[in-house]
PDB file of C-alpha atoms in Angstrom:
ATOM      1  CA  MET N 874       0.000   0.000   0.000  1.00  0.00           C
ATOM      2  CA  LYS N 875       1.462   3.403  -0.993  1.00  0.00           C
ATOM      3  CA  SER N 876       0.697   6.363   1.132  1.00  0.00           C
ATOM      4  CA  THR N 877       1.692   9.969   1.146  1.00  0.00           C
ATOM      5  CA  ASP N 878       0.172  10.644   4.557  1.00  0.00           C
ATOM      6  CA  ASN N 879       0.635   8.886   7.904  1.00  0.00           C
ATOM      7  CA  ALA N 880      -1.611   5.872   7.107  1.00  0.00           C
ATOM      8  CA  VAL N 881      -0.749   2.556   8.738  1.00  0.00           C
ATOM      9  CA  LYS N 882       0.618  -0.081   6.386  1.00  0.00           C
ATOM     10  CA  VAL N 883      -1.514  -3.241   6.505  1.00  0.00           C
ATOM     11  CA  SER N 884       0.151  -6.612   6.052  1.00  0.00           C
ATOM     12  CA  THR N 885      -0.998 -10.201   6.206  1.00  0.00           C
ATOM     13  CA  GLN N 886       0.490 -13.275   7.767  1.00  0.00           C
ATOM     14  CA  THR N 887      -0.276 -16.815   6.672  1.00  0.00           C
ATOM     15  CA  THR N 888       0.591 -19.858   8.750  1.00  0.00           C
ATOM     16  CA  MET N 889       0.132 -23.538   8.011  1.00  0.00           C
ATOM     17  CA  THR N 890      -0.485 -25.894  10.926  1.00  0.00           C
ATOM     18  CA  LYS N 891      -0.084 -29.636  10.492  1.00  0.00           C
ATOM     19  CA  PHE N 892      -2.356 -31.865  12.535  1.00  0.00           C
ATOM     20  CA  ASP N 893      -3.362 -35.497  12.646  1.00  0.00           C
ATOM     21  CA  GLY N 894      -6.946 -36.127  11.622  1.00  0.00           C
ATOM     22  CA  VAL N 895      -9.095 -39.139  12.392  1.00  0.00           C
ATOM     23  CA  LEU N 896     -11.945 -40.224  10.141  1.00  0.00           C
ATOM     24  CA  VAL N 897     -14.922 -41.818  11.890  1.00  0.00           C
ATOM     25  CA  THR N 898     -16.826 -44.242   9.630  1.00  0.00           C
ATOM     26  CA  ILE N 899     -20.049 -45.945  10.699  1.00  0.00           C
ATOM     27  CA  ARG N 900     -21.227 -48.690   8.339  1.00  0.00           C
ATOM     28  CA  SER N 901     -24.820 -49.824   8.057  1.00  0.00           C
ATOM     29  CA  ARG N 902     -26.693 -52.683   6.434  1.00  0.00           C
ATOM     30  CA  LYS N 903     -29.609 -50.271   5.966  1.00  0.00           C
ATOM     31  CA  SER N 904     -30.062 -48.630   2.592  1.00  0.00           C
ATOM     32  CA  PHE N 905     -28.858 -45.096   1.988  1.00  0.00           C
ATOM     33  CA  PHE N 906     -32.461 -43.899   2.000  1.00  0.00           C
ATOM     34  CA  GLU N 907     -33.256 -45.652   5.299  1.00  0.00           C
ATOM     35  CA  VAL N 908     -30.208 -44.106   6.974  1.00  0.00           C
ATOM     36  CA  THR N 909     -30.864 -40.578   5.705  1.00  0.00           C
ATOM     37  CA  GLN N 910     -34.522 -40.900   6.689  1.00  0.00           C
ATOM     38  CA  ALA N 911     -33.506 -42.025  10.202  1.00  0.00           C
ATOM     39  CA  ILE N 912     -31.149 -39.045  10.526  1.00  0.00           C
ATOM     40  CA  GLU N 913     -33.723 -36.561   9.275  1.00  0.00           C
ATOM     41  CA  SER N 914     -36.415 -38.015  11.552  1.00  0.00           C
ATOM     42  CA  ALA N 915     -34.152 -37.834  14.607  1.00  0.00           C
ATOM     43  CA  LEU N 916     -32.747 -34.334  14.112  1.00  0.00           C
ATOM     44  CA  PRO N 917     -34.732 -31.104  13.831  1.00  0.00           C
ATOM     45  CA  ARG N 918     -33.928 -28.555  11.137  1.00  0.00           C
ATOM     46  CA  PHE N 919     -32.278 -25.349  12.244  1.00  0.00           C
ATOM     47  CA  HIS N 920     -33.795 -22.527  10.199  1.00  0.00           C
ATOM     48  CA  ILE N 921     -31.319 -19.677   9.824  1.00  0.00           C
ATOM     49  CA  PRO N 922     -34.036 -17.185   8.695  1.00  0.00           C
ATOM     50  CA  LYS N 923     -35.946 -17.905  11.923  1.00  0.00           C
ATOM     51  CA  LEU N 924     -32.821 -17.279  13.979  1.00  0.00           C
ATOM     52  CA  MET N 925     -32.130 -14.081  12.062  1.00  0.00           C
ATOM     53  CA  GLU N 926     -35.583 -12.728  12.937  1.00  0.00           C
ATOM     54  CA  TYR N 927     -34.572 -12.807  16.594  1.00  0.00           C
ATOM     55  CA  VAL N 928     -31.106 -11.411  15.881  1.00  0.00           C
ATOM     56  CA  THR N 929     -32.482  -8.563  13.745  1.00  0.00           C
ATOM     57  CA  HIS N 930     -34.811  -7.565  16.554  1.00  0.00           C
ATOM     58  CA  HIS N 931     -32.053  -7.908  19.189  1.00  0.00           C
ATOM     59  CA  ASP N 932     -34.234 -10.495  20.941  1.00  0.00           C
ATOM     60  CA  ARG N 933     -31.714 -12.448  23.002  1.00  0.00           C
ATOM     61  CA  ALA N 934     -34.432 -14.365  24.861  1.00  0.00           C
ATOM     62  CA  GLY N 935     -35.911 -15.416  21.506  1.00  0.00           C
ATOM     63  CA  VAL N 936     -32.493 -16.516  20.241  1.00  0.00           C
ATOM     64  CA  GLU N 937     -31.876 -18.505  23.424  1.00  0.00           C
ATOM     65  CA  ALA N 938     -35.293 -20.183  23.294  1.00  0.00           C
ATOM     66  CA  TYR N 939     -34.993 -21.031  19.588  1.00  0.00           C
ATOM     67  CA  VAL N 940     -31.454 -22.372  19.906  1.00  0.00           C
ATOM     68  CA  ASP N 941     -32.450 -24.440  22.945  1.00  0.00           C
ATOM     69  CA  SER N 942     -35.517 -25.865  21.173  1.00  0.00           C
ATOM     70  CA  THR N 943     -33.489 -27.050  18.171  1.00  0.00           C
ATOM     71  CA  SER N 944     -30.475 -28.402  20.027  1.00  0.00           C
ATOM     72  CA  LYS N 945     -31.751 -31.723  21.324  1.00  0.00           C
ATOM     73  CA  PRO N 946     -29.708 -33.670  20.552  1.00  0.00           C
ATOM     74  CA  PHE N 947     -28.416 -31.900  17.413  1.00  0.00           C
ATOM     75  CA  SER N 948     -29.835 -29.907  14.503  1.00  0.00           C
ATOM     76  CA  ILE N 949     -29.413 -30.156  10.780  1.00  0.00           C
ATOM     77  CA  PHE N 950     -28.197 -26.714   9.756  1.00  0.00           C
ATOM     78  CA  TRP N 951     -27.862 -27.552   6.068  1.00  0.00           C
ATOM     79  CA  ASP N 952     -27.858 -30.494   3.692  1.00  0.00           C
ATOM     80  CA  PHE N 953     -26.871 -31.090   0.098  1.00  0.00           C
ATOM     81  CA  GLU N 954     -27.830 -34.121  -1.982  1.00  0.00           C
ATOM     82  CA  GLN N 955     -24.834 -34.977  -4.169  1.00  0.00           C
ATOM     83  CA  GLY N 956     -25.742 -38.435  -5.461  1.00  0.00           C
ATOM     84  CA  SER N 957     -27.946 -37.434  -8.375  1.00  0.00           C
ATOM     85  CA  THR N 958     -25.180 -35.257  -9.798  1.00  0.00           C
ATOM     86  CA  MET N 959     -22.623 -38.017  -9.328  1.00  0.00           C
ATOM     87  CA  ARG N 960     -24.913 -40.507 -11.092  1.00  0.00           C
ATOM     88  CA  LEU N 961     -25.250 -38.104 -14.024  1.00  0.00           C
ATOM     89  CA  ALA N 962     -21.439 -38.030 -14.106  1.00  0.00           C
ATOM     90  CA  GLY N 963     -21.400 -41.838 -14.307  1.00  0.00           C
ATOM     91  CA  ILE N 964     -20.426 -42.496 -10.686  1.00  0.00           C
ATOM     92  CA  PRO N 965     -22.768 -45.105  -9.148  1.00  0.00           C
ATOM     93  CA  ILE N 966     -23.252 -43.570  -5.722  1.00  0.00           C
ATOM     94  CA  GLU N 967     -25.864 -42.049  -3.454  1.00  0.00           C
ATOM     95  CA  SER N 968     -24.436 -39.273  -1.307  1.00  0.00           C
ATOM     96  CA  LYS N 969     -25.788 -36.608   0.993  1.00  0.00           C
ATOM     97  CA  PHE N 970     -23.785 -34.037   2.915  1.00  0.00           C
ATOM     98  CA  TYR N 971     -25.012 -32.527   6.191  1.00  0.00           C
ATOM     99  CA  LEU N 972     -23.881 -29.771   8.522  1.00  0.00           C
ATOM    100  CA  VAL N 973     -24.986 -30.930  11.970  1.00  0.00           C
ATOM    101  CA  GLY N 974     -24.497 -29.296  15.325  1.00  0.00           C
ATOM    102  CA  ASN N 975     -25.773 -28.141  18.653  1.00  0.00           C
ATOM    103  CA  ALA N 976     -25.587 -24.369  19.006  1.00  0.00           C
ATOM    104  CA  VAL N 977     -25.655 -24.590  22.804  1.00  0.00           C
ATOM    105  CA  ILE N 978     -22.673 -26.966  22.928  1.00  0.00           C
ATOM    106  CA  ALA N 979     -20.823 -25.024  20.201  1.00  0.00           C
ATOM    107  CA  ARG N 980     -20.562 -22.020  22.507  1.00  0.00           C
ATOM    108  CA  GLY N 981     -17.887 -23.991  24.349  1.00  0.00           C
ATOM    109  CA  LEU N 982     -15.833 -23.971  21.139  1.00  0.00           C
ATOM    110  CA  PHE N 983     -16.315 -20.322  20.228  1.00  0.00           C
ATOM    111  CA  GLU N 984     -15.295 -19.287  23.757  1.00  0.00           C
ATOM    112  CA  TYR N 985     -11.786 -20.435  22.850  1.00  0.00           C
ATOM    113  CA  SER N 986     -11.507 -19.512  19.180  1.00  0.00           C
ATOM    114  CA  SER N 987     -13.538 -17.672  16.577  1.00  0.00           C
ATOM    115  CA  ALA N 988     -12.081 -20.149  14.064  1.00  0.00           C
ATOM    116  CA  ALA N 989     -14.339 -22.811  15.634  1.00  0.00           C
ATOM    117  CA  GLY N 990     -16.713 -22.065  12.772  1.00  0.00           C
ATOM    118  CA  LEU N 991     -14.401 -24.069  10.535  1.00  0.00           C
ATOM    119  CA  GLY N 992     -15.659 -27.253  12.206  1.00  0.00           C
ATOM    120  CA  ALA N 993     -18.911 -26.263  13.880  1.00  0.00           C
ATOM    121  CA  PRO N 994     -21.407 -27.301  12.683  1.00  0.00           C
ATOM    122  CA  VAL N 995     -19.809 -30.660  11.937  1.00  0.00           C
ATOM    123  CA  ARG N 996     -19.623 -32.070   8.400  1.00  0.00           C
ATOM    124  CA  ILE N 997     -21.282 -35.458   7.924  1.00  0.00           C
ATOM    125  CA  CYS N 998     -21.432 -37.450   4.695  1.00  0.00           C
ATOM    126  CA  VAL N 999     -23.802 -40.369   4.183  1.00  0.00           C
ATOM    127  CA  SER N1000     -23.059 -42.393   1.079  1.00  0.00           C
ATOM    128  CA  GLN N1001     -23.611 -45.736  -0.586  1.00  0.00           C
ATOM    129  CA  ARG N1002     -21.905 -47.029  -3.698  1.00  0.00           C
ATOM    130  CA  ASP N1003     -23.944 -49.515  -5.704  1.00  0.00           C
ATOM    131  CA  GLY N1004     -23.458 -52.967  -4.194  1.00  0.00           C
ATOM    132  CA  GLU N1005     -21.800 -51.682  -1.006  1.00  0.00           C
ATOM    133  CA  GLN N1006     -22.956 -50.898   2.508  1.00  0.00           C
ATOM    134  CA  THR N1007     -24.131 -47.435   3.477  1.00  0.00           C
ATOM    135  CA  ARG N1008     -21.546 -45.442   5.370  1.00  0.00           C
ATOM    136  CA  ILE N1009     -21.597 -42.346   7.525  1.00  0.00           C
ATOM    137  CA  ASP N1010     -18.291 -40.437   7.590  1.00  0.00           C
ATOM    138  CA  MET N1011     -17.215 -37.528   9.768  1.00  0.00           C
ATOM    139  CA  ASP N1012     -14.057 -36.029  11.204  1.00  0.00           C
ATOM    140  CA  GLN N1013     -13.369 -36.971  14.804  1.00  0.00           C
ATOM    141  CA  ASN N1014     -13.944 -33.682  16.615  1.00  0.00           C
ATOM    142  CA  VAL N1015     -11.097 -34.176  19.109  1.00  0.00           C
ATOM    143  CA  SER N1016      -8.559 -34.532  16.305  1.00  0.00           C
ATOM    144  CA  PHE N1017     -10.169 -31.877  14.067  1.00  0.00           C
ATOM    145  CA  PHE N1018     -10.116 -29.193  16.742  1.00  0.00           C
ATOM    146  CA  SER N1019      -6.599 -30.157  17.891  1.00  0.00           C
ATOM    147  CA  LYS N1020      -5.240 -27.920  15.126  1.00  0.00           C
ATOM    148  CA  PHE N1021      -6.265 -24.927  17.253  1.00  0.00           C
ATOM    149  CA  PRO N1022      -3.843 -24.735  20.215  1.00  0.00           C
ATOM    150  CA  GLU N1023      -6.149 -22.283  21.993  1.00  0.00           C
ATOM    151  CA  MET N1024      -8.910 -24.941  22.055  1.00  0.00           C
ATOM    152  CA  LYS N1025      -6.856 -27.401  24.090  1.00  0.00           C
ATOM    153  CA  PRO N1026      -8.655 -26.587  27.389  1.00  0.00           C
ATOM    154  CA  SER N1027     -12.124 -27.124  25.845  1.00  0.00           C
ATOM    155  CA  SER N1028     -13.928 -30.356  26.706  1.00  0.00           C
ATOM    156  CA  VAL N1029     -16.436 -29.749  23.909  1.00  0.00           C
ATOM    157  CA  PRO N1030     -14.722 -31.733  21.100  1.00  0.00           C
ATOM    158  CA  ALA N1031     -14.742 -34.912  23.212  1.00  0.00           C
ATOM    159  CA  LEU N1032     -18.361 -34.256  24.237  1.00  0.00           C
ATOM    160  CA  LEU N1033     -19.343 -33.785  20.576  1.00  0.00           C
ATOM    161  CA  ASP N1034     -17.637 -37.049  19.624  1.00  0.00           C
ATOM    162  CA  ALA N1035     -19.376 -39.044  22.345  1.00  0.00           C
ATOM    163  CA  LYS N1036     -22.849 -37.656  21.659  1.00  0.00           C
ATOM    164  CA  MET N1037     -22.621 -37.308  17.887  1.00  0.00           C
ATOM    165  CA  ILE N1038     -21.199 -40.751  17.174  1.00  0.00           C
ATOM    166  CA  LYS N1039     -24.005 -42.271  19.273  1.00  0.00           C
ATOM    167  CA  VAL N1040     -26.687 -40.384  17.309  1.00  0.00           C
ATOM    168  CA  PHE N1041     -25.297 -41.603  13.986  1.00  0.00           C
ATOM    169  CA  GLU N1042     -24.749 -45.162  15.228  1.00  0.00           C
ATOM    170  CA  ASP N1043     -28.417 -45.189  16.233  1.00  0.00           C
ATOM    171  CA  ALA N1044     -29.440 -43.945  12.783  1.00  0.00           C
ATOM    172  CA  ALA N1045     -27.333 -46.660  11.163  1.00  0.00           C
ATOM    173  CA  ALA N1046     -28.630 -49.484  13.431  1.00  0.00           C
TER     174      ALA N1046
END
């Protein structure tokens, strides 16, 4: 940045942090459609526009009540069906991607780092290749969040793993 006055020069800094990740895979004898239906029946949808109504009106009590009502045990914040596109591309697979989380629990991540949004809500992929079992894949939260040194004191990643894996094992059973 060139300046002829006393403006402060702005610079950036990029760091790269290596970490060990762990993939959690839950396999099911149920069909892809049975597993996704079980997930969607068990988890409420979190509607961002509804939340934003409360935020726009500075209604903290409304935010708290809405977040609490959609956080048992987790919410689906977003989903994306990828299988139909893959089939058009000649790949014989059903696949659906979810962002799943609990906004109450996630506070315990954001207390330590604003970068918690990189992994909260948690990414989940349900897929089934033709002739294979259905699988549910997700990053292990403890290993995912280990890349943030400031998150080390948080017990939330382990709590998310325990509760979230159970929810998806139940959907797969």
